[in-house]
Each structure stands twice: as C-alpha cells, then as structure tokens.
C-alpha cells in the first residue's frame, strides 16, 4: 500500500513538471518562394545579431524582432538568387573555418573548436552559423564578380585627397 502511494505521488509530480516545461512555439511567419521564416529563425537571428553587435542588446524588443525579420528576408532572397546560380551553397570546411575565424576574431575565437563551443554556449547551432556565413560569402563573391569591372580607381586622385 505504501509503495502504491509513493508511485502515485511520483507520477503526479512528473505530470506537474511536464506542464511547466518550457517550449518555444514555432510558427511559420513568412514564405518567400519555397523558403520559410519561422519564429525560431527570428529568435536565432536575434541571438546572432546580439553576438555580432553589442549595442543590439539595448534595442527595444519589437525593434529587435523587426530587424531580425528584415535580416532573414534579405538572407532568404540571397539564398534564392544564389540557388539559381549554384547547386551547392555551402563552403568547404577549410574555407568556412578561415572565414568564420576571421569573422568572429573580435570574440577571441581563433579556431573552429572554440567557435563551436562558443555557439553551443549561446544555444546557436553551428550549422545556422555555417549557412549564414556561406550565403554571405558567396553573395559577396557574386557582387564583386558582377561589379568589379565597373570600379575605376584613380590613384592620383586618392593620393591628392590623402595629402589634403
């Protein structure tokens, strides 16, 4: 009889704890072509923006959400456009490591293991970071290749401006 009471109380407390479990509700907020943006994407983007910009933490919550949403929309548009040109939009490991370490150097990250540990502590998946860096790297390369021919540098004019 005593054993049954203990089991009953144990089950009762377990059920109560399940009701208090924290969960993030994940809703689809936007759809661009076949690419979706969810509430979890927004939360991850807010974390990411807070990491790369210390002043982002001081912004109003609604403004943070709006900035994160706009950032994700731009990223999805870049991804869609890059997908038209490339089959694979993921950097090779060695290129990713070099770009990522350079990108997060101000956070005192000097190798990929430190990067993974850092983002694990921040509850951000390294694949989320890898995708962001890959898209931005390929996008920058695309823009450079497309417009670098149009850039004219007048060294004499630059030197004259520097002297003044």
N, CA and C of each residue as an Amber inpcrd file, in Angstrom:
protein
   492
   0.8240000  -1.1940000   0.0000000   0.0000000   0.0000000   0.0000000
   0.8740000   1.2650000   0.0000000   1.8850000   1.2740000   0.8590000
   2.8220000   2.4040000   0.9500000   3.5290000   2.6060000  -0.3790000
   3.8960000   1.5090000  -1.0310000   4.6010000   1.5570000  -2.3130000
   3.7130000   2.1920000  -3.3920000   2.4280000   1.8830000  -3.3860000
   1.4830000   2.4470000  -4.3540000   1.3530000   3.9610000  -4.1750000
   1.3460000   4.4140000  -2.9160000   1.2610000   5.8580000  -2.6510000
   2.4950000   6.5790000  -3.1970000   3.6530000   5.9950000  -3.0060000
   4.9020000   6.5950000  -3.4920000   4.8850000   6.6750000  -5.0160000
   4.4600000   5.6090000  -5.6620000   4.3770000   5.5950000  -7.1300000
   3.3890000   6.6540000  -7.6090000   2.2300000   6.7220000  -6.9510000
   1.2190000   7.7040000  -7.3260000   1.7510000   9.1290000  -7.1860000
   2.4130000   9.4290000  -6.0740000   2.9740000  10.7560000  -5.8640000
   4.0740000  11.0730000  -6.8900000   4.8800000  10.0920000  -7.1880000
   5.9410000  10.2660000  -8.1700000   5.3520000  10.6010000  -9.5480000
   4.3510000   9.8510000  -9.9660000   3.7000000  10.1030000 -11.2530000
   3.0270000  11.4710000 -11.2420000   2.3790000  11.8220000 -10.1400000
   1.7130000  13.1050000 -10.0110000   2.7090000  14.2600000 -10.1870000
   3.8610000  14.1960000  -9.5280000   4.8660000  15.2540000  -9.6400000
   5.4890000  15.3030000 -11.0330000   5.6550000  14.1580000 -11.6570000
   6.1780000  14.1350000 -13.0230000   5.2160000  14.8200000 -13.9900000
   3.9280000  14.5680000 -13.8280000   2.9270000  15.2060000 -14.6830000
   2.9250000  16.7170000 -14.4600000   3.0290000  17.1530000 -13.2160000
   3.0810000  18.5880000 -12.9330000   4.3010000  19.2350000 -13.5830000
   5.4380000  18.5650000 -13.5230000   6.6550000  19.1190000 -14.1170000
   6.5680000  19.1980000 -15.6340000   5.8990000  18.2500000 -16.2740000
   5.7400000  18.3050000 -17.7250000   4.9210000  19.5310000 -18.1360000
   3.9580000  19.9020000 -17.3240000   3.1450000  21.0750000 -17.6260000
   3.9530000  22.3610000 -17.5350000   4.9960000  22.3640000 -16.7190000
   5.8150000  23.5540000 -16.5470000   6.9860000  23.6050000 -17.5240000
   7.1410000  22.5900000 -18.3430000   8.2690000  22.5350000 -19.2800000
   8.2090000  23.7190000 -20.2320000   9.3770000  24.2960000 -20.4690000
   9.4510000  25.4240000 -21.3740000   9.5770000  24.9260000 -22.8040000
   8.8410000  25.5510000 -23.6820000   8.9580000  25.1940000 -25.0940000
   8.8030000  26.4580000 -25.9220000   9.4500000  26.4260000 -27.0690000
   9.3310000  27.5420000 -27.9960000   8.3100000  27.1410000 -29.0470000
   7.3000000  27.9830000 -29.2030000   6.3050000  27.7220000 -30.2230000
   6.8970000  28.1270000 -31.5650000   6.8350000  27.2520000 -32.5200000
   7.4440000  27.5120000 -33.8190000   6.3460000  27.6520000 -34.8700000
   6.1330000  28.8980000 -35.2950000   5.1260000  29.1780000 -36.3130000
   5.8130000  29.7020000 -37.5590000   5.2370000  29.4080000 -38.6970000
   5.7300000  29.9850000 -39.9470000   5.2180000  31.4090000 -40.0280000
   6.1490000  32.3560000 -40.1560000   5.7770000  33.7680000 -40.2250000
   5.7140000  34.2800000 -41.6590000   6.6830000  33.8620000 -42.4700000
   6.7700000  34.3250000 -43.8500000   7.1680000  33.1890000 -44.7660000
   6.7960000  33.3370000 -46.0260000   7.2260000  32.3780000 -47.0340000
   7.6490000  33.1660000 -48.2610000   8.9110000  32.9570000 -48.6830000
   9.4550000  33.5700000 -49.8890000   9.7750000  32.4320000 -50.8450000
   9.0550000  32.3650000 -51.9640000   9.1340000  31.2050000 -52.8530000
   8.8700000  29.9740000 -51.9950000   9.8060000  29.0680000 -51.8970000
   9.6190000  27.8880000 -51.0540000  10.3970000  27.9840000 -49.7520000
  10.9860000  29.1180000 -49.4840000  11.7680000  29.3300000 -48.2670000
  10.8690000  29.9430000 -47.1890000  10.9340000  29.3710000 -45.9920000
  10.0940000  29.8720000 -44.9060000  10.9480000  30.5310000 -43.8240000
  10.3060000  31.4270000 -43.0880000  10.9110000  32.0550000 -41.9070000
   9.9670000  31.7800000 -40.7450000  10.5270000  31.1910000 -39.6950000
   9.7200000  30.8030000 -38.5410000  10.0780000  31.6700000 -37.3280000
   9.3020000  31.4980000 -36.2800000   9.5800000  32.2300000 -35.0450000
  10.9180000  31.8120000 -34.4510000  11.2730000  30.5370000 -34.5880000
  12.5710000  30.0750000 -34.0800000  13.7050000  30.7220000 -34.8810000
  13.5070000  30.8720000 -36.1920000  14.5070000  31.5670000 -37.0080000
  14.7150000  32.9920000 -36.5080000  13.6330000  33.6640000 -36.1720000
  13.7080000  35.0440000 -35.6570000  14.4840000  35.0690000 -34.3460000
  14.1770000  34.1460000 -33.4460000  14.8800000  34.0940000 -32.1600000
  16.3700000  33.8350000 -32.3520000  16.7090000  32.9090000 -33.2530000
  18.1180000  32.6260000 -33.5290000  18.8140000  33.8360000 -34.1450000
  18.1190000  34.5300000 -35.0160000  18.7070000  35.7160000 -35.6500000
  18.9360000  36.8200000 -34.6120000  18.0220000  36.9690000 -33.6830000
  18.1960000  37.9590000 -32.6090000  19.4270000  37.6080000 -31.7760000
  19.5930000  36.3310000 -31.4390000  20.7890000  35.8970000 -30.6970000
  22.0470000  36.2120000 -31.4920000  22.0180000  35.8750000 -32.7840000
  23.1800000  36.0950000 -33.6360000  23.5160000  37.5850000 -33.7300000
  22.5190000  38.4130000 -33.9700000  22.7450000  39.8550000 -34.0780000
  23.2400000  40.4440000 -32.7630000  22.7860000  39.8910000 -31.6490000
  23.2540000  40.3500000 -30.3390000  24.7230000  39.9970000 -30.1260000
  25.1390000  38.8790000 -30.6950000  26.5400000  38.4560000 -30.5600000
  27.4530000  39.3440000 -31.3900000  27.0620000  39.6180000 -32.6290000
  27.9580000  40.3680000 -33.5090000  27.8800000  41.8790000 -33.2980000
  26.8480000  42.3480000 -32.5800000  26.7100000  43.7800000 -32.3240000
  26.2660000  43.9760000 -30.8780000  27.1830000  44.4040000 -30.0340000
  26.8840000  44.5350000 -28.6010000  25.7840000  45.5530000 -28.3150000
  25.6000000  46.5340000 -29.1770000  24.5670000  47.5440000 -28.9520000
  23.1690000  47.0460000 -29.3220000  23.1120000  45.9440000 -30.0390000
  21.8160000  45.3800000 -30.4240000  21.0080000  44.9650000 -29.1950000
  21.7050000  44.5790000 -28.1370000  21.0420000  44.1450000 -26.9140000
  20.2160000  45.2560000 -26.2720000  20.5800000  46.5100000 -26.5320000
  19.9130000  47.6520000 -25.9100000  18.6680000  48.1120000 -26.6600000
  18.3780000  47.4970000 -27.7790000  17.2430000  47.9070000 -28.6120000
  15.9470000  47.3170000 -28.0520000  14.8540000  48.0330000 -28.2670000
  13.5230000  47.5900000 -27.8740000  13.1930000  46.2280000 -28.4990000
  12.4730000  45.3850000 -27.7740000  12.1670000  44.0170000 -28.2220000
  11.4750000  43.9950000 -29.5820000  10.4870000  44.8540000 -29.7830000
   9.7640000  44.8720000 -31.0610000  10.6710000  45.3020000 -32.2090000
  11.5660000  46.2250000 -31.9390000  12.5150000  46.6770000 -32.9610000
  13.4960000  45.5520000 -33.2900000  13.9280000  44.8050000 -32.2710000
  14.8100000  43.6570000 -32.4940000  14.1440000  42.6450000 -33.4230000
  12.8840000  42.3710000 -33.1650000  12.1450000  41.4010000 -33.9870000
  12.0610000  41.8880000 -35.4240000  11.7710000  43.1600000 -35.6020000
  11.6680000  43.7320000 -36.9530000  13.0120000  43.6760000 -37.6850000
  14.0820000  44.0220000 -36.9930000  15.4220000  43.9830000 -37.5980000
  15.7940000  42.5430000 -37.9620000  15.5350000  41.6140000 -37.0630000
  15.8440000  40.2020000 -37.3170000  15.0340000  39.6780000 -38.4960000
  13.7610000  40.0410000 -38.5430000  12.9080000  39.6060000 -39.6480000
  13.4370000  40.1390000 -40.9850000  13.7890000  41.4150000 -41.0290000
  14.3250000  42.0030000 -42.2600000  15.6550000  41.3690000 -42.6560000
  16.4790000  41.0780000 -41.6740000  17.7550000  40.4220000 -41.9350000
  17.5410000  39.0340000 -42.5450000  16.5820000  38.3000000 -42.0080000
  16.2930000  36.9640000 -42.5310000  15.6790000  37.0210000 -43.9310000
  14.8500000  38.0180000 -44.1760000  14.2680000  38.1800000 -45.5190000
  15.3850000  38.4140000 -46.5310000  16.3240000  39.3010000 -46.1820000
  17.4560000  39.5540000 -47.0820000  18.2660000  38.2870000 -47.3060000
  18.4950000  37.5260000 -46.2380000  19.2650000  36.2890000 -46.3570000
  18.5330000  35.2890000 -47.2480000  17.2280000  35.1590000 -47.0970000
  16.4650000  34.2200000 -47.9250000  16.4950000  34.6410000 -49.3960000
  16.4060000  35.9460000 -49.6540000  16.4780000  36.4370000 -51.0320000
  17.8450000  36.1160000 -51.6230000  18.8960000  36.3400000 -50.8670000
  20.2430000  35.9940000 -51.3290000  20.3290000  34.5050000 -51.6280000
  19.7890000  33.6880000 -50.7280000  19.8270000  32.2370000 -50.9170000
  19.0830000  31.8330000 -52.1890000  17.9170000  32.4070000 -52.4080000
  17.1120000  32.0870000 -53.5910000  17.8800000  32.4500000 -54.8610000
  18.4730000  33.6370000 -54.8670000  19.2200000  34.0740000 -56.0530000
  20.4770000  33.2390000 -56.2720000  21.1790000  32.9170000 -55.2010000
  22.3740000  32.0830000 -55.3250000  22.0200000  30.6710000 -55.7900000
  20.8690000  30.1750000 -55.3710000  20.4330000  28.8330000 -55.7600000
  20.2060000  28.7280000 -57.2630000  19.9100000  29.8450000 -57.8830000
  19.7310000  29.8470000 -59.3390000  21.0680000  29.6590000 -60.0540000
  22.1490000  30.0350000 -59.3770000  23.4750000  30.0070000 -59.9900000
  24.3520000  28.8530000 -59.5190000  24.0840000  28.3700000 -58.3280000
  24.9300000  27.3280000 -57.7290000  24.0670000  26.1690000 -57.2590000
  24.5990000  24.9880000 -57.4110000  23.9330000  23.7840000 -56.9110000
  24.1000000  23.6880000 -55.3910000  25.3140000  23.9560000 -54.9230000
  25.6560000  23.8110000 -53.5090000  26.0620000  25.1760000 -52.9450000
  25.3890000  25.6010000 -51.9070000  25.7180000  26.8820000 -51.2780000
  26.2640000  26.6210000 -49.8810000  27.2740000  25.8160000 -49.8360000
  27.9480000  25.5620000 -48.5670000  29.4470000  25.5930000 -48.8100000
  30.1340000  26.3710000 -48.0040000  31.5800000  26.4920000 -48.1420000
  32.2690000  25.1970000 -47.7500000  33.3940000  24.9380000 -48.3810000
  34.2180000  23.7990000 -47.9730000  34.7150000  24.0670000 -46.5570000
  35.0250000  23.0070000 -45.8300000  35.4000000  23.1200000 -44.4210000
  36.5480000  24.0960000 -44.1860000  37.6170000  23.9770000 -44.9680000
  38.7770000  24.8360000 -44.7330000  38.4620000  26.3080000 -45.0280000
  37.6510000  26.5630000 -46.0480000  37.2620000  27.9450000 -46.3700000
  36.3380000  28.4780000 -45.2810000  35.3830000  27.6490000 -44.8550000
  34.4790000  28.0690000 -43.7840000  35.2540000  28.4270000 -42.5190000
  36.2000000  27.5720000 -42.1380000  36.9920000  27.8280000 -40.9320000
  37.7180000  29.1620000 -41.0270000  38.3530000  29.4060000 -42.1530000
  39.1090000  30.6510000 -42.3320000  38.1940000  31.8750000 -42.2580000
  37.0730000  31.8180000 -42.9660000  36.1500000  32.9520000 -42.9840000
  35.5120000  33.1450000 -41.6090000  35.0880000  32.0650000 -40.9740000
  34.4110000  32.1510000 -39.6730000  35.3450000  32.6860000 -38.5990000
  36.5730000  32.1980000 -38.5800000  37.5390000  32.6640000 -37.5750000
  37.8230000  34.1460000 -37.7820000  37.9550000  34.5470000 -39.0260000
  38.1720000  35.9590000 -39.3270000  36.9490000  36.7900000 -38.9350000
  35.7600000  36.2620000 -39.1830000  34.5030000  36.9600000 -38.8950000
  34.3060000  37.1870000 -37.3970000  34.7180000  36.2120000 -36.5920000
  34.5000000  36.2860000 -35.1440000  35.7880000  36.5090000 -34.3570000
  36.8000000  37.0420000 -34.9990000  38.0890000  37.2860000 -34.3550000
  37.9400000  38.2260000 -33.1420000  37.0430000  39.2000000 -33.2350000
  36.8590000  40.1400000 -32.1240000  36.2810000  39.4670000 -30.8740000
  35.7580000  38.2520000 -31.0200000  35.2570000  37.4920000 -29.8690000
  36.3250000  36.5680000 -29.2930000  37.5700000  36.7640000 -29.7250000
  38.7260000  35.9820000 -29.2660000  38.6160000  34.5100000 -29.6690000
  38.0060000  34.2760000 -30.8320000  37.8910000  32.9200000 -31.3570000
  38.9860000  32.7400000 -32.3930000  39.8530000  31.7240000 -32.1720000
  40.9800000  31.5480000 -33.0830000  41.0400000  30.1570000 -33.7100000
  40.0260000  29.3250000 -33.4510000  39.9470000  28.0410000 -34.1510000
  38.4950000  27.5720000 -34.1670000  38.2380000  26.5790000 -34.9950000
  36.8610000  26.1220000 -35.2080000  36.2750000  25.4690000 -33.9540000
  37.1210000  24.8420000 -33.1440000  36.6230000  24.2190000 -31.9100000
  36.0950000  25.2820000 -30.9510000  36.8360000  26.3850000 -30.8170000
  36.3760000  27.4840000 -29.9630000  35.0700000  28.0750000 -30.4900000
  34.9630000  28.1580000 -31.8060000  33.7440000  28.6750000 -32.4210000
  32.5540000  27.7790000 -32.0750000  32.7320000  26.4840000 -32.2240000
  31.6550000  25.5420000 -31.9170000  31.2590000  25.6080000 -30.4400000
  32.2450000  25.6760000 -29.5690000  31.9790000  25.7590000 -28.1280000
  31.2380000  27.0600000 -27.8010000  31.7020000  28.1540000 -28.3830000
  31.0820000  29.4580000 -28.1310000  29.6040000  29.4390000 -28.5230000
  29.3080000  28.9610000 -29.7310000  27.9150000  28.9830000 -30.1850000
  27.0620000  27.9410000 -29.4880000  27.6640000  26.8740000 -29.0130000
  26.9190000  25.9110000 -28.2170000  26.4750000  26.5560000 -26.9020000
  27.3730000  27.3410000 -26.2920000  27.0290000  28.0580000 -25.0540000
  25.9260000  29.0840000 -25.3050000  25.9250000  29.6610000 -26.5140000
  24.9150000  30.6660000 -26.8690000  23.6240000  30.0290000 -27.3910000
  23.5620000  28.6990000 -27.3680000  22.4050000  27.9410000 -27.8580000
  22.0920000  28.2200000 -29.3250000  23.1560000  28.3630000 -30.1220000
  23.0040000  28.5150000 -31.5670000  23.7080000  27.3410000 -32.2450000
  23.0350000  26.7480000 -33.1790000  23.5650000  25.6160000 -33.9220000
  24.6630000  26.1000000 -34.8620000  25.7650000  25.3930000 -34.9110000
  26.8800000  25.7790000 -35.7780000  26.4620000  25.7160000 -37.2450000
  25.5020000  24.8770000 -37.5720000  25.0100000  24.8130000 -38.9630000
  24.2690000  26.0940000 -39.3450000  23.6030000  26.7080000 -38.3880000
  22.9600000  28.0060000 -38.6070000  24.0220000  29.0400000 -38.9830000
  25.1230000  29.0360000 -38.2390000  26.2250000  29.9720000 -38.4990000
  26.8830000  29.6390000 -39.8300000  27.0840000  28.3710000 -40.0790000
  27.7170000  27.9420000 -41.3380000  26.8920000  28.4030000 -42.5450000
  25.5810000  28.2570000 -42.4520000  24.7030000  28.6560000 -43.5550000
  24.7610000  30.1680000 -43.7710000  24.7180000  30.9410000 -42.6800000
  24.7800000  32.4000000 -42.7980000  26.0860000  32.8430000 -43.4450000
  27.1870000  32.2820000 -42.9710000  28.4960000  32.6750000 -43.4970000
  28.6430000  32.2320000 -44.9550000  28.1670000  31.0510000 -45.2800000
  28.2560000  30.5610000 -46.6540000  27.4690000  31.4560000 -47.6040000
  26.2450000  31.7790000 -47.2360000  25.4150000  32.6360000 -48.0880000
  26.0750000  33.9920000 -48.2670000  26.5290000  34.5940000 -47.1650000
  27.1510000  35.9200000 -47.2700000  28.4370000  35.8960000 -48.0830000
  29.2270000  34.8460000 -47.9330000  30.4820000  34.7420000 -48.6830000
  30.2090000  34.6100000 -50.1750000  29.3190000  33.6990000 -50.5440000
  29.0040000  33.5360000 -51.9680000  28.3180000  34.7720000 -52.5440000
  27.4830000  35.4300000 -51.7440000  26.8180000  36.6380000 -52.2040000
  27.8430000  37.7500000 -52.4660000  28.7570000  37.9370000 -51.5330000
  29.8010000  38.9510000 -51.7110000  30.6550000  38.6550000 -52.9380000
  30.9540000  37.3900000 -53.1470000  31.7340000  36.9870000 -54.3170000
  30.9560000  37.2850000 -55.6020000  29.6600000  37.0060000 -55.6070000
  28.8170000  37.2890000 -56.7680000  28.7910000  38.7850000 -57.0760000
  28.5840000  39.6030000 -56.0540000  28.5270000  41.0560000 -56.2450000
  29.8730000  41.5750000 -56.7240000  30.9410000  41.0860000 -56.1460000
  32.2780000  41.5120000 -56.5640000  32.5230000  41.1610000 -58.0350000
  32.2260000  39.9180000 -58.4020000  32.4410000  39.4860000 -59.7850000
  31.5840000  40.2810000 -60.7710000  30.3990000  40.6290000 -60.3460000
  29.4790000  41.3330000 -61.2410000  29.8630000  42.8000000 -61.4370000
  30.3530000  43.4420000 -60.3800000  30.5570000  44.8890000 -60.4500000
  32.0120000  45.3400000 -60.3940000  32.9440000  44.4420000 -60.1760000
  34.3430000  44.8690000 -60.0500000  34.8720000  45.4960000 -61.3340000
  34.3490000  45.0960000 -62.4600000  34.7890000  45.6520000 -63.7460000
  34.3900000  47.1280000 -63.8730000  33.3600000  47.5300000 -63.1740000
  32.8540000  48.8960000 -63.2790000  33.5710000  49.8740000 -62.3500000
  34.3950000  49.3650000 -61.4470000  35.0850000  50.2200000 -60.4840000
  36.3680000  50.7430000 -61.1130000  36.5000000  52.0390000 -61.1210000
  37.7030000  52.6820000 -61.6440000  38.3910000  53.3850000 -60.4730000
  39.6710000  53.0660000 -60.2800000  40.4320000  53.6640000 -59.1910000
  41.4460000  54.6280000 -59.7740000  41.3430000  55.8540000 -59.3430000
  42.2760000  56.8810000 -59.7800000  43.2440000  57.1260000 -58.6280000
  44.4360000  56.4950000 -58.7220000  45.4100000  56.5630000 -57.6320000
  45.8680000  57.9880000 -57.3750000  46.0470000  58.7670000 -58.4220000
  46.5000000  60.1500000 -58.2690000  45.4690000  60.9570000 -57.4870000
  44.2170000  60.7540000 -57.7720000  43.1540000  61.4750000 -57.0590000
  43.0950000  61.0660000 -55.6010000  43.3030000  59.7940000 -55.3150000
  43.2980000  59.3040000 -53.9390000  44.4830000  59.8820000 -53.1680000
  45.6540000  59.8540000 -53.7920000  46.8550000  60.4030000 -53.1380000
  46.6770000  61.8930000 -52.8590000  46.0820000  62.6230000 -53.8060000
  45.8360000  64.0560000 -53.6310000  44.8690000  64.2910000 -52.4590000
  43.8430000  63.4790000 -52.3770000  42.8720000  63.6050000 -51.2880000
  43.5130000  63.2870000 -49.9520000  44.4000000  62.2990000 -49.9210000
  45.0720000  61.9300000 -48.6710000  46.0110000  63.0430000 -48.2060000
  46.6720000  63.7120000 -49.1600000  47.5890000  64.7970000 -48.8020000
  46.8340000  65.9730000 -48.2110000  45.6250000  66.2120000 -48.6940000
  44.8010000  67.3310000 -48.1820000  44.1880000  66.9320000 -46.8650000
